[in-house]
Coordinates of C-alpha atoms in Angstrom, one line a residue:
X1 CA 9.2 40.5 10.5
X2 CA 7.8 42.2 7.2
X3 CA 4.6 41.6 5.4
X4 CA 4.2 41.7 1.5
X5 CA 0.2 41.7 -0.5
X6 CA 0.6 38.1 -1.4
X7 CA 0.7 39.4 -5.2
X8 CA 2.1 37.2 -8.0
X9 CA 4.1 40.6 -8.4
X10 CA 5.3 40.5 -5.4
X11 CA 6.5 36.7 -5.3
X12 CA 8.3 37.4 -8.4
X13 CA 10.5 40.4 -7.0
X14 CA 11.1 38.0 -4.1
X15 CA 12.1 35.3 -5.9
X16 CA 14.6 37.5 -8.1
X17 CA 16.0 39.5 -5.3
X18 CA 17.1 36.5 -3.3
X19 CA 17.6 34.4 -6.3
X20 CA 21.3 32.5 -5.5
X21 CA 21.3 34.2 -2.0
X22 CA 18.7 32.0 -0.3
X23 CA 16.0 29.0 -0.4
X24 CA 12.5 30.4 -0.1
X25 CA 9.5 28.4 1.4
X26 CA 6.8 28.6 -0.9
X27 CA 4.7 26.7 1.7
X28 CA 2.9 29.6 3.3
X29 CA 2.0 31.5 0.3
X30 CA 1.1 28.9 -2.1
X31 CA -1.6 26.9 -0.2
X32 CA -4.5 29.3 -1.0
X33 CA -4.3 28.3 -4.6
X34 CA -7.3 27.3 -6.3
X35 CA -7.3 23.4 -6.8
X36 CA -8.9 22.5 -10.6
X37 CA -11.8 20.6 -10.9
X38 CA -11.3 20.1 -14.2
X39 CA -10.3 16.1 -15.4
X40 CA -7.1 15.7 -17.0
X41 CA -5.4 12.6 -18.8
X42 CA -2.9 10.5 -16.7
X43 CA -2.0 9.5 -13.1
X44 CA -3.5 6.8 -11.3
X45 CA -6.3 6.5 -14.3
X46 CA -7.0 9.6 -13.2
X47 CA -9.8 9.1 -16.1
X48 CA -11.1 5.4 -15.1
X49 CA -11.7 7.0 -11.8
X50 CA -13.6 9.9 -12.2
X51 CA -15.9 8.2 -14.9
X52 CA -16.6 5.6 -13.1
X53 CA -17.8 7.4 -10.2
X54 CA -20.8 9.1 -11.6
X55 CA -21.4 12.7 -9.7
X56 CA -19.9 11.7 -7.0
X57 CA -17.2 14.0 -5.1
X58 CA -13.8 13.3 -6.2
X59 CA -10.4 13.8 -5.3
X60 CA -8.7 17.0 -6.3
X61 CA -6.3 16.6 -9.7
X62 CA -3.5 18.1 -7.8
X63 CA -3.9 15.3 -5.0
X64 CA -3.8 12.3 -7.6
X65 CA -0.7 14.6 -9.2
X66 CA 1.2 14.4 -5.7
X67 CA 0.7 10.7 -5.7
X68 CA 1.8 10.0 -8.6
X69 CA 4.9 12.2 -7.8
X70 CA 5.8 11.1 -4.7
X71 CA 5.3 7.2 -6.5
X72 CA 3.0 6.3 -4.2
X73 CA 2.0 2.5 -4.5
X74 CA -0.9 1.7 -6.1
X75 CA -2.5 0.1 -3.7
X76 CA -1.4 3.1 -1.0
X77 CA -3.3 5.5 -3.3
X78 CA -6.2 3.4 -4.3
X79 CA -6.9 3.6 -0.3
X80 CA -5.4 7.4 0.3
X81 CA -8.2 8.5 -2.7
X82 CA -11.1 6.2 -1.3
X83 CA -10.5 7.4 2.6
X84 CA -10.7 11.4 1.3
X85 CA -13.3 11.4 -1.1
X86 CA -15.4 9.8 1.9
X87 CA -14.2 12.7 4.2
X88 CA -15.3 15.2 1.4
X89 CA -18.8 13.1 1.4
X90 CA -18.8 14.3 4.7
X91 CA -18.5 17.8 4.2
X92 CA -20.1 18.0 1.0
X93 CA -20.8 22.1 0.7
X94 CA -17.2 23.0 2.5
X95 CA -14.5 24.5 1.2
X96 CA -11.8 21.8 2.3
X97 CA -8.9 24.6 2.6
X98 CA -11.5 26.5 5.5
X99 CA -12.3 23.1 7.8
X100 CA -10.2 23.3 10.7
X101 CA -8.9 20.7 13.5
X102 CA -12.2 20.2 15.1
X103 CA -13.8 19.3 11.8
X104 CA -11.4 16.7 11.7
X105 CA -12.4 15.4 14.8
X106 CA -16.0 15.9 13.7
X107 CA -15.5 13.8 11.0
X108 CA -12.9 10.9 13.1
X109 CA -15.5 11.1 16.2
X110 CA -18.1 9.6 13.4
X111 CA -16.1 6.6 12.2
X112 CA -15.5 5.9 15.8
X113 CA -19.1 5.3 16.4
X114 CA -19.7 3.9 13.0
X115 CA -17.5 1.4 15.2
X116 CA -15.0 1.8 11.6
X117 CA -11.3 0.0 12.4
X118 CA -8.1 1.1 13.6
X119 CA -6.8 0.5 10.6
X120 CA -9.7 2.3 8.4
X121 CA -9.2 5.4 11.3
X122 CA -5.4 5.4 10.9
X123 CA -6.1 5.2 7.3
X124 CA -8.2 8.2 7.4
X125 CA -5.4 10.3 9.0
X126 CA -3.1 9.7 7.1
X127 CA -5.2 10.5 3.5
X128 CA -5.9 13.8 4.8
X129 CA -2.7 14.9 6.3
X130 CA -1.9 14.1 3.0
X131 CA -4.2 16.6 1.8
X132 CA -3.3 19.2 3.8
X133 CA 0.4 18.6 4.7
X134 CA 1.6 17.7 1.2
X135 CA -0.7 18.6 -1.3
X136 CA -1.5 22.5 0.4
X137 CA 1.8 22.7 1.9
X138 CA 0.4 23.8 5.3
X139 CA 3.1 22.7 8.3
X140 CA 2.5 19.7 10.3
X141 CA -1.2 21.0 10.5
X142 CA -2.8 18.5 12.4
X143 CA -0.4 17.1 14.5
X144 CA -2.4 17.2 17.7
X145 CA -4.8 15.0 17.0
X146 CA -5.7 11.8 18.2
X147 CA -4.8 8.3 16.9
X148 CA -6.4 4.9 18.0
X149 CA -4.8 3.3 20.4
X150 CA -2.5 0.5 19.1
X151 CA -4.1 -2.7 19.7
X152 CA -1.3 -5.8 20.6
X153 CA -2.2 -8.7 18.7
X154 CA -0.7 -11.8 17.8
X155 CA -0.4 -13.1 13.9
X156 CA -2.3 -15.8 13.2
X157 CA -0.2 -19.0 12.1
X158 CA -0.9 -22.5 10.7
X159 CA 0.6 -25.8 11.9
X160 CA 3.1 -27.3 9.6
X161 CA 0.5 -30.6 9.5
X162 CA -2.0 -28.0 8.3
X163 CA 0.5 -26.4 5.7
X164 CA 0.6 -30.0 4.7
X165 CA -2.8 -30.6 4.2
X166 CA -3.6 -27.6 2.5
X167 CA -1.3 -28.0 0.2
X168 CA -2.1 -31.4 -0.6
X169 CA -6.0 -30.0 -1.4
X170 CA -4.4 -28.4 -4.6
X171 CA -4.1 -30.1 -7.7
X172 CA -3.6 -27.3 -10.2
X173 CA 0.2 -27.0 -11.2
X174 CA -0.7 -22.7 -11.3
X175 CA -2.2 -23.0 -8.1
X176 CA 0.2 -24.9 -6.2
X177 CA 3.1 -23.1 -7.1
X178 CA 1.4 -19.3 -5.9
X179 CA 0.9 -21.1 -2.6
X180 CA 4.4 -23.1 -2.3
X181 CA 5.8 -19.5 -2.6
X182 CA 3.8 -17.6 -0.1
X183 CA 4.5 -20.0 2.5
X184 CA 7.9 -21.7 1.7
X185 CA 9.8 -18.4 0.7
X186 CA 7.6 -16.6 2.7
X187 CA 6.8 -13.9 0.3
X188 CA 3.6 -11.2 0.2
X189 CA 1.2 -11.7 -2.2
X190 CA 1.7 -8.8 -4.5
X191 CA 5.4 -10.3 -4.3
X192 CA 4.6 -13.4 -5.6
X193 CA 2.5 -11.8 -8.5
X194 CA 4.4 -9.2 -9.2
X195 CA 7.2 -12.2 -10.0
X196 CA 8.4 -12.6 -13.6
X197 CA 10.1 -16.1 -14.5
X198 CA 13.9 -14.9 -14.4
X199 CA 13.5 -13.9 -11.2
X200 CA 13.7 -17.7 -9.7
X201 CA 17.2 -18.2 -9.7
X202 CA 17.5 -22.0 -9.6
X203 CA 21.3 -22.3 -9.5
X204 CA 21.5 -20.4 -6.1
X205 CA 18.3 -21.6 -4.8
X206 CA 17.1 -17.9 -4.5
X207 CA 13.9 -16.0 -5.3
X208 CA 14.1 -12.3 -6.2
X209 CA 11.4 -9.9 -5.0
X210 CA 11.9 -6.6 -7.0
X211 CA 10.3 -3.5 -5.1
X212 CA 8.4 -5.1 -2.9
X213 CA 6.8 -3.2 0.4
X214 CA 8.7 0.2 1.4
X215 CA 10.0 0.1 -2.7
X216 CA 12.8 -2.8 -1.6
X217 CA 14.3 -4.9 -3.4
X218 CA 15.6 -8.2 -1.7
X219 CA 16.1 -12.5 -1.8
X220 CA 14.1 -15.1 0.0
X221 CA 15.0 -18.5 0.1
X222 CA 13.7 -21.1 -3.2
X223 CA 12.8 -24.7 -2.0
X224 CA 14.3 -28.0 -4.2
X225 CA 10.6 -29.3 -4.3
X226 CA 8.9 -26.3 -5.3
X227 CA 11.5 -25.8 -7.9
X228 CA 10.3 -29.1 -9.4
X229 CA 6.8 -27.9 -9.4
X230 CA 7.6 -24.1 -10.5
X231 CA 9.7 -26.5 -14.3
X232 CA 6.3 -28.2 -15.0
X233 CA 4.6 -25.5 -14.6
X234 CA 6.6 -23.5 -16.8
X235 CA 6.9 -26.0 -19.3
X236 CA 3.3 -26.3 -19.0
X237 CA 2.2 -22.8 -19.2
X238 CA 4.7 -20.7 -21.2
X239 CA 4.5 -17.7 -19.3
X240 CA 5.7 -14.2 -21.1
X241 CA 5.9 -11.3 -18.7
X242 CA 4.9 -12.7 -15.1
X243 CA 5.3 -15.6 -13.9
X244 CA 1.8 -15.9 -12.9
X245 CA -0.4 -14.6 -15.8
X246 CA -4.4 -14.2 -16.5
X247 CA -5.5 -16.0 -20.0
X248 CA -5.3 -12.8 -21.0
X249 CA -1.2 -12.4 -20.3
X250 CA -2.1 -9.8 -17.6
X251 CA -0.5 -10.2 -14.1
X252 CA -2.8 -12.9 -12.2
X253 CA -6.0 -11.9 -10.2
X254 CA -4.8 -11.0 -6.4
X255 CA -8.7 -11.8 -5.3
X256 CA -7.9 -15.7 -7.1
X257 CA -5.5 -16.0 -4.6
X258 CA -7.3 -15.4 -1.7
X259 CA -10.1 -17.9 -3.4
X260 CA -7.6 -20.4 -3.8
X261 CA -6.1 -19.9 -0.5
X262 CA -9.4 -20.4 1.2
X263 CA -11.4 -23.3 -1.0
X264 CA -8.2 -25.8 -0.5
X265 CA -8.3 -24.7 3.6
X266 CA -11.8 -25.7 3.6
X267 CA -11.2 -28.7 1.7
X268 CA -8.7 -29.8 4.4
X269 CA -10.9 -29.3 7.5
X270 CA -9.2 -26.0 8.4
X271 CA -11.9 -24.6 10.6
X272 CA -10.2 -20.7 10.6
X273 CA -10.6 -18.6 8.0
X274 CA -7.0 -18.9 6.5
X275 CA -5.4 -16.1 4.0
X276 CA -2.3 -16.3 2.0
X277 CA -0.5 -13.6 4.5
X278 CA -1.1 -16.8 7.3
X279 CA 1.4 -18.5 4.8
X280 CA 3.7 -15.8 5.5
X281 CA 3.3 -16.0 9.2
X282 CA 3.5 -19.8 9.3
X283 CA 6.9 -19.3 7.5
X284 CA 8.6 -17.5 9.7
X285 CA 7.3 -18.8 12.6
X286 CA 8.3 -22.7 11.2
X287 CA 12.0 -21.2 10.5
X288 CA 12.0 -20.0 13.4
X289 CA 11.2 -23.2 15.7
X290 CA 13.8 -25.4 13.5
X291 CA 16.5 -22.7 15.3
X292 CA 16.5 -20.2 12.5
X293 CA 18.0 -16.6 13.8
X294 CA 15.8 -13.8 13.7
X295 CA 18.4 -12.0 11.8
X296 CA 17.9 -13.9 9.3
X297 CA 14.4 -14.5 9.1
X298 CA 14.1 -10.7 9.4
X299 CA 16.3 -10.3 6.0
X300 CA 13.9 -13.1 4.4
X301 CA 10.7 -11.5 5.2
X302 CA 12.1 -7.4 4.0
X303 CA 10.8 -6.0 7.9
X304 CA 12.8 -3.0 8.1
X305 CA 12.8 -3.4 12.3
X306 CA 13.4 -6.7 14.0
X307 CA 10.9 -5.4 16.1
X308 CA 8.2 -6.8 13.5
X309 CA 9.7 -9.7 13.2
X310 CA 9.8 -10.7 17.2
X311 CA 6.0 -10.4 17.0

């Protein structure tokens, strides 16, 4: 084994005397780079974010730079930004490239007695792996350390009476046809807003999700009734770009769905709390008591294991 200065010089000659021969990792000589504080214009409103956050600590550039690379959903990096600017909050006078594994733990032993979720924990992890793994190149860094223990629970479904009566609560054209999708094609929410009007393909009785979860495209089944619903409404509304639009022809609210999800279970004496995934759950689990294989159900839902779909 030979060691160089780790000299720009020096990576230069390296680069040129092996250039064509062989593939160099860059990861263990790169790392130590500076990372800019400085704002610049782009990714992920870079400049939304940091204005709006006052003097705050904020996530490096070259962190918001990797997610846009890597195409990171939105939604991924919204929660990958949030969870590591709070671990920064936690160390706020470290150099982040000099905290070690038992910071880490420091920092996960707190949000375990902050009593914080499995899911916010996990969450957690994963943002600064991120950090460390991807964005400074250092190798599998953290790879000892400790997870939550994966908790078995069971998705929360609706009867098909209850479908019923929820659905009878809602007397806006809009409104009914967001929640006839969710729960008879059983689509995700961002799926169902993310829809744009040619992608209800009446003569084959399909819906198309374009990229939905895991950046998949696939087809869920379109019912004859909610087609009915889904003309009058379009007739009615004239949509342009999505399906579902905002007065203002922007994609519609995902926090109105929930509401309207929630006021018309209420309405109907649904003591649970009820959220538009439920309609996804009650979906599959109705197909599945009518004799449905899971196969298919699996292929209507886009779970990449059938494993997901059993539960």
């Amino acid at each position: 084994m030979y060691f160089l200065p780790n000299t720009k010089e020096n990576i230069q000659l390296i680069f040129k005397l092996f250039k064509g021969v062989a593939w160099i990792n860059g990861n263990y000589f790169f790392h130590n780079k500076a990372l800019p504080n400085k704002p610049s214009k782009g990714s992920f409103k870079r400049q939304n974010h940091r204005n709006s956050r006052g003097q705050e600590q904020l996530c490096p550039n070259e962190y918001l730079e990797k997610l846009e690379l890597k195409k990171y959903a939105p939604n991924t990096a919204r929660i990958y930004i949030s969870c590591f600017e709070a671990f920064m909050r936690f160390y706020p006078n470290a150099i982040l490239n000099e905290l070690d594994e038992n910071d880490i733990r420091k920092y996960l032993l707190f949000l375990v007695r902050k009593e914080s979720s499995d899911s916010y924990i996990n969450q957690a992890i994963n943002s600064i792996k991120f950090y460390y793994e991807i964005v400074c190149g250092m190798p599998n860094r953290f790879y000892s350390i400790e997870r939550p223990r994966k908790s078995k629970k069971l998705p929360k479904v609706l009867s098909v009476i209850e479908v019923h009566d929820l659905l009878g609560e809602i007397k806006n054209v809009k409104h009914r046809c967001i929640v006839g999708l969710l729960y008879s094609s059983g689509l995700r929410r961002s799926e169902v807003l993310s829809l744009r009007p040619e992608d209800i393909d009446s003569k084959r009785m399909l819906v198309r999700v374009n990229q939905g979860k895991g950046k998949k495209d696939r087809y869920s089944i379109l019912s004859a009734k909610l087609l009915k619903e889904l003309r009058n409404y379009y007739k009615r509304y004239q949509p342009q770009t999505y399906l579902f639009e905002s007065p203002s022809g922007k994609a519609y609210s995902p926090t109105s769905v929930v509401n309207i999800v929630s006021c018309a279970a209420k309405k109907a004496g649904i003591k649970r709390r009820v959220t538009p995934h439920m309609l996804r759950h009650s979906f599959a689990t109705h197909l599945l008591n009518k004799g449905t294989d899971l196969r298919k159900i699996q292929v209507l839902l886009g779970h990449n294991s059938s494993k997901t779909t059993e539960i």
